[in-house]
XYZ file of C-alpha atoms in Angstrom:
291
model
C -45.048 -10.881 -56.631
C -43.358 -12.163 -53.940
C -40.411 -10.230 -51.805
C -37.547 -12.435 -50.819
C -36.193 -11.795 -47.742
C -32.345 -12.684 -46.731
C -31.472 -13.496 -43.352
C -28.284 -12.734 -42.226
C -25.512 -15.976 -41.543
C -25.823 -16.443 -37.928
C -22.703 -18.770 -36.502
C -24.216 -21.818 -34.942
C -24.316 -22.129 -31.024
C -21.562 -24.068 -30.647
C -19.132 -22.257 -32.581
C -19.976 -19.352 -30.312
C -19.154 -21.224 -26.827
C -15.982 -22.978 -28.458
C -15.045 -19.568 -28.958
C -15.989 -18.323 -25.415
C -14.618 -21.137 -23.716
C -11.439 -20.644 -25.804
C -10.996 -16.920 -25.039
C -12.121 -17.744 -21.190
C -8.807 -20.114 -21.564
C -6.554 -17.502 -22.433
C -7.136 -15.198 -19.761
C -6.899 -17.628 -17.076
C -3.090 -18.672 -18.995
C -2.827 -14.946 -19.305
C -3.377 -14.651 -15.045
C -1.487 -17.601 -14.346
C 1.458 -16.238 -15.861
C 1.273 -13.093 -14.659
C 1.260 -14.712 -10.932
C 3.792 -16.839 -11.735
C 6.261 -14.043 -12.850
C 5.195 -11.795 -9.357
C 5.561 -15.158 -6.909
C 8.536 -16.428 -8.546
C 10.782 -14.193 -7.076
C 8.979 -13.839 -3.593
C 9.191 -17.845 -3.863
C 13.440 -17.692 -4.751
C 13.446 -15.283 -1.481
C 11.792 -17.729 0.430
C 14.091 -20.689 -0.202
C 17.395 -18.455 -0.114
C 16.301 -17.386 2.986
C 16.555 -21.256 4.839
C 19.862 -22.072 2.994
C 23.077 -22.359 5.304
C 26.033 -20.099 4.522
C 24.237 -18.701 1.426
C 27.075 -16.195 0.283
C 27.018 -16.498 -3.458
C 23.304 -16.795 -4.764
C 22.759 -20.250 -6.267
C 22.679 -19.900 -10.035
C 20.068 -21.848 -11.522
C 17.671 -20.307 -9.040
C 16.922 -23.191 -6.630
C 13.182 -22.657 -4.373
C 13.973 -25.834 -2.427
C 17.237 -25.809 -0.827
C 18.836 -29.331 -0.209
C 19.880 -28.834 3.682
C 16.846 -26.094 4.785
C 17.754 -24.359 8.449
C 16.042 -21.834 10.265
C 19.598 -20.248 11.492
C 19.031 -17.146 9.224
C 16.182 -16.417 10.705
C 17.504 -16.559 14.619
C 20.738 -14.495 13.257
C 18.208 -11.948 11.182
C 16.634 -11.277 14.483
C 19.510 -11.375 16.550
C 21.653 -9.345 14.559
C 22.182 -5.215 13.869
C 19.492 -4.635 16.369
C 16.611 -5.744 14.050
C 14.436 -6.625 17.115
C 14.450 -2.721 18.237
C 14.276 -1.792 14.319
C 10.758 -4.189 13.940
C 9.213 -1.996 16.908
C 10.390 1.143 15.884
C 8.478 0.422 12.302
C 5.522 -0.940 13.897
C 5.017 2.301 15.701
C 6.054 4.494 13.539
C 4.540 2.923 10.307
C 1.019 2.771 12.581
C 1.221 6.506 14.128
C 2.188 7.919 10.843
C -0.885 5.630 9.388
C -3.347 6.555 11.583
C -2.428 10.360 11.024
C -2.100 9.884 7.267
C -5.784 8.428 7.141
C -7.541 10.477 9.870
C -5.906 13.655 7.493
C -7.217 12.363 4.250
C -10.691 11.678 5.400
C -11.250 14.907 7.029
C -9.638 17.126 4.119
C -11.478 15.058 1.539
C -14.702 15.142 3.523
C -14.212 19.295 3.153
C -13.544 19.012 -0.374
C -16.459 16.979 -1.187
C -19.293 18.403 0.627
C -18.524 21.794 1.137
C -18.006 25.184 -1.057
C -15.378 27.262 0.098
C -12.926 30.068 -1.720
C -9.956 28.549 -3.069
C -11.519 24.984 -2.873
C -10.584 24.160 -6.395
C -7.113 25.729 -5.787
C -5.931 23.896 -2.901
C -7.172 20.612 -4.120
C -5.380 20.351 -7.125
C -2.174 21.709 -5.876
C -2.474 18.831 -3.377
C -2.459 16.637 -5.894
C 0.183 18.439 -7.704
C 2.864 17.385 -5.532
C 1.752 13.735 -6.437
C 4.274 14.311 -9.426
C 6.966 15.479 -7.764
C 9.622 13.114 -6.919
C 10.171 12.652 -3.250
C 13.844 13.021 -3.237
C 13.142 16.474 -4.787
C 11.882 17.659 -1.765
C 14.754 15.717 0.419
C 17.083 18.879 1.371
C 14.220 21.548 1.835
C 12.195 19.152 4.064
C 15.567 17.982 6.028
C 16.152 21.904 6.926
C 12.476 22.162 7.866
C 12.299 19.239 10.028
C 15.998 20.092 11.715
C 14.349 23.487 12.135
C 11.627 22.461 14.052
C 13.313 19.508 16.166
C 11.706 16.502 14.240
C 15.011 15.029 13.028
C 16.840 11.641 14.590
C 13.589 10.972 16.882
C 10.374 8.931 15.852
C 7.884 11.929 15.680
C 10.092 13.485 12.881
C 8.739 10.403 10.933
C 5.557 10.135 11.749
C 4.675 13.311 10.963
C 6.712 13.231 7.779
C 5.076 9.871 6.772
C 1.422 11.273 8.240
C 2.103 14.307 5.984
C 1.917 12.396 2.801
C -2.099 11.923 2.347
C -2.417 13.389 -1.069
C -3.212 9.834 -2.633
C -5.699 9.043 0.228
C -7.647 12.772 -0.266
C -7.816 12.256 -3.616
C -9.240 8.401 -3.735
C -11.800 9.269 -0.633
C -13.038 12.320 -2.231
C -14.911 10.626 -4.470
C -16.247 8.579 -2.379
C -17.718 10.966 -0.186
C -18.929 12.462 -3.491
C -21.445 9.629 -4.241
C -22.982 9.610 -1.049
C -26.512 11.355 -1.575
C -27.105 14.540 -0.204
C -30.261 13.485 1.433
C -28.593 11.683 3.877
C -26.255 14.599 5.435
C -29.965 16.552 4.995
C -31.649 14.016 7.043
C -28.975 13.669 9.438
C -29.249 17.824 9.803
C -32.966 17.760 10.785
C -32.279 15.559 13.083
C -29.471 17.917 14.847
C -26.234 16.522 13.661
C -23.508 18.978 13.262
C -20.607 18.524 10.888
C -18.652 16.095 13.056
C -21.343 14.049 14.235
C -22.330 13.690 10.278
C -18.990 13.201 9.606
C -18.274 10.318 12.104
C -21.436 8.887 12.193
C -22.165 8.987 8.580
C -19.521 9.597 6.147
C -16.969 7.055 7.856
C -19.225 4.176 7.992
C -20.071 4.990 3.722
C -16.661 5.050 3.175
C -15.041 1.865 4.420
C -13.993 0.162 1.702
C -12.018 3.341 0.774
C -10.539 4.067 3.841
C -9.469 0.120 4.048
C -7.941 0.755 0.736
C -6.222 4.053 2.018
C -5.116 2.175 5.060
C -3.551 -0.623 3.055
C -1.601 1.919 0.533
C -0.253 4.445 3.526
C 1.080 1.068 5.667
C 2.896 -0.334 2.896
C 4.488 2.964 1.347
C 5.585 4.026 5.141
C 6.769 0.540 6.350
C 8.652 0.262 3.329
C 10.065 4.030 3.472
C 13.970 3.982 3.435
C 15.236 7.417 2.307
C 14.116 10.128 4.493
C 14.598 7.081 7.723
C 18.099 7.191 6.452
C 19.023 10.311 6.537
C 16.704 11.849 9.068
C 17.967 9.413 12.193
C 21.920 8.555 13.187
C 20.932 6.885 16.646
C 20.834 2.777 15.402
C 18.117 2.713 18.131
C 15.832 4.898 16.116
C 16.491 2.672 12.876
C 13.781 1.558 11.011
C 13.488 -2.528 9.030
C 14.156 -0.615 5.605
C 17.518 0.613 7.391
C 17.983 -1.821 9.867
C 18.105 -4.525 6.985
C 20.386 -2.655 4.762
C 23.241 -2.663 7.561
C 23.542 -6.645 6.821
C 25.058 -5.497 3.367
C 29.114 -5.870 3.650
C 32.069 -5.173 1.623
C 33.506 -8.227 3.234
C 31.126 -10.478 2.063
C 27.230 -10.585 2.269
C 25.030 -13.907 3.923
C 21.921 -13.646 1.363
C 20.508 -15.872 3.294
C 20.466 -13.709 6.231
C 18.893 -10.620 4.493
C 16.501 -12.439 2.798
C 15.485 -13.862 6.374
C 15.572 -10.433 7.373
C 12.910 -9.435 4.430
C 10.667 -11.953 4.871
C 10.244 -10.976 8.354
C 9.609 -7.613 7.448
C 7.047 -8.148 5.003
C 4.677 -10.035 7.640
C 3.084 -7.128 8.681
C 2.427 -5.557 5.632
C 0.495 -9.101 4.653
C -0.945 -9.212 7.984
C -2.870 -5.818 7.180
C -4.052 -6.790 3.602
C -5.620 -9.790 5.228
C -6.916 -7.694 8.031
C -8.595 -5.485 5.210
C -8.847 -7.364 2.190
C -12.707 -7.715 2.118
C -12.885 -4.085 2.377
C -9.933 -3.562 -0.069
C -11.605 -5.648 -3.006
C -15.139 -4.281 -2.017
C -13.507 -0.366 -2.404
C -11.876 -1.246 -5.816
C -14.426 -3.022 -7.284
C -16.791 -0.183 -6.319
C -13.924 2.531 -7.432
C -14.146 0.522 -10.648
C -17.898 0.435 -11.049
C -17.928 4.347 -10.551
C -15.127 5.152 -13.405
């Protein structure tokens, strides 16, 4: 007697790739779109910003002006100090950087590698006061820093700004994690104390992560307008954030002018994601392969 066996319907081949190629379609639309809507307005800034005597913002949106000038620009510049406001964020927005990095590598290097009491403790209460709003904190940090000199001067912000590494701890921390023990044993035999390993080693490992750090901590203090505001009364201390919002008038406001003004400010911030963006992509994508 014979046994009949059924195979299963299997779709043909080229079903299956229509079907590929079709959902491989959608995603790119899907992308597309989603650029589209984030450039869109970046692109309206753009054109606003070389229109002449743009008072009243052109409604339908126009990205090509009809009579382009670069006099917003020269006035952006030339006007409300910005000049001394673009130095004052360089260095401040680097210092406070810098700080903010060196701070997060070295706690989460501790946190990592190392046993210690309270450990657990004082890292997640560091990342605790990731959901607290900032402004929360406004008045009891604004007595603190008045109490200890660090108001209407340029280290008040860096150190403010530097203090604010609880994102950076938390994303290098597992990086440091996944670096084998061996190596730090190795590195021990061969007479390395905890800083050399630390330099020497652990840095090196974690590039991509401290690029990716570095990126984050630039942007959030370049951009930083609240505590600049009410920490500093001197205009020569003003930062862009500050500096730009001074073009704003009850008179009448050129939105040509500050959208000049913002598109000058947002140079550096695109100068460092090209500066790091090998790194940047290389730490997410490995982020991503770890989760």
């Amino acid at each position: 007697m014979s046994t009949i066996i059924e195979v299963p319907h299997l779709p043909k081949r080229g079903k299956v790739d229509l079907w590929r190629a079709g959902g491989r379609v959608l995603v790119y639309l899907l992308l597309l779109a989603g650029a589209l809507v984030m450039l869109l307005p970046f692109a309206y800034m753009v054109g606003i910003s070389f229109s002449p005597n743009a008072y009243i913002l052109p409604s339908p949106a126009e990205i090509i002006p009809a009579h382009p000038t670069l006099s917003n620009y020269m006035s952006a510049w030339t006007d409300n100090n910005f000049g001394q406001a673009f130095f004052n964020s360089a260095i401040v927005a680097s210092s406070a950087t810098l700080l903010s990095v060196l701070l997060s590598a070295t706690l989460s290097f501790a946190f990592a590698r190392y046993q210690f009491p309270g450990r657990n403790i004082l890292f997640y209460g560091m990342l605790a006061t990731m959901t607290v709003p900032g402004i929360v904190l406004i008045i009891p940090q604004f007595v603190l820093a008045s109490r200890l000199g660090l108001t209407n001067n340029r280290l008040g912000l860096i150190v403010v700004y530097g203090a604010g590494m609880a994102f950076g701890v938390y994303m290098l921390k597992g990086f440091f994690e996944e670096i084998p023990q061996e190596l730090f044993d190795a590195a021990a035999i061969d007479g390395c104390g905890i800083l050399r390993t630390f330099w020497s080693i652990a840095l090196p490992l974690a590039r991509p992560a401290l690029a990716a750090v570095t990126i984050f901590s630039f942007a959030a203090n370049w951009e930083e307008f609240t505590w600049a505001t009410i920490s500093t009364n001197d205009a020569s201390l003003y930062t862009l954030p500050v500096a730009i919002q001074q073009y704003y008038s009850a008179h009448g406001t050129n939105w040509g002018i500050i959208f000049a003004a913002s598109v000058l400010a947002i140079l550096p911030e695109i100068l460092v994601f090209l500066v790091f963006q090998r790194q940047f992509v290389s730490g997410l994508r490995s982020g991503g392969m770890k989760g």
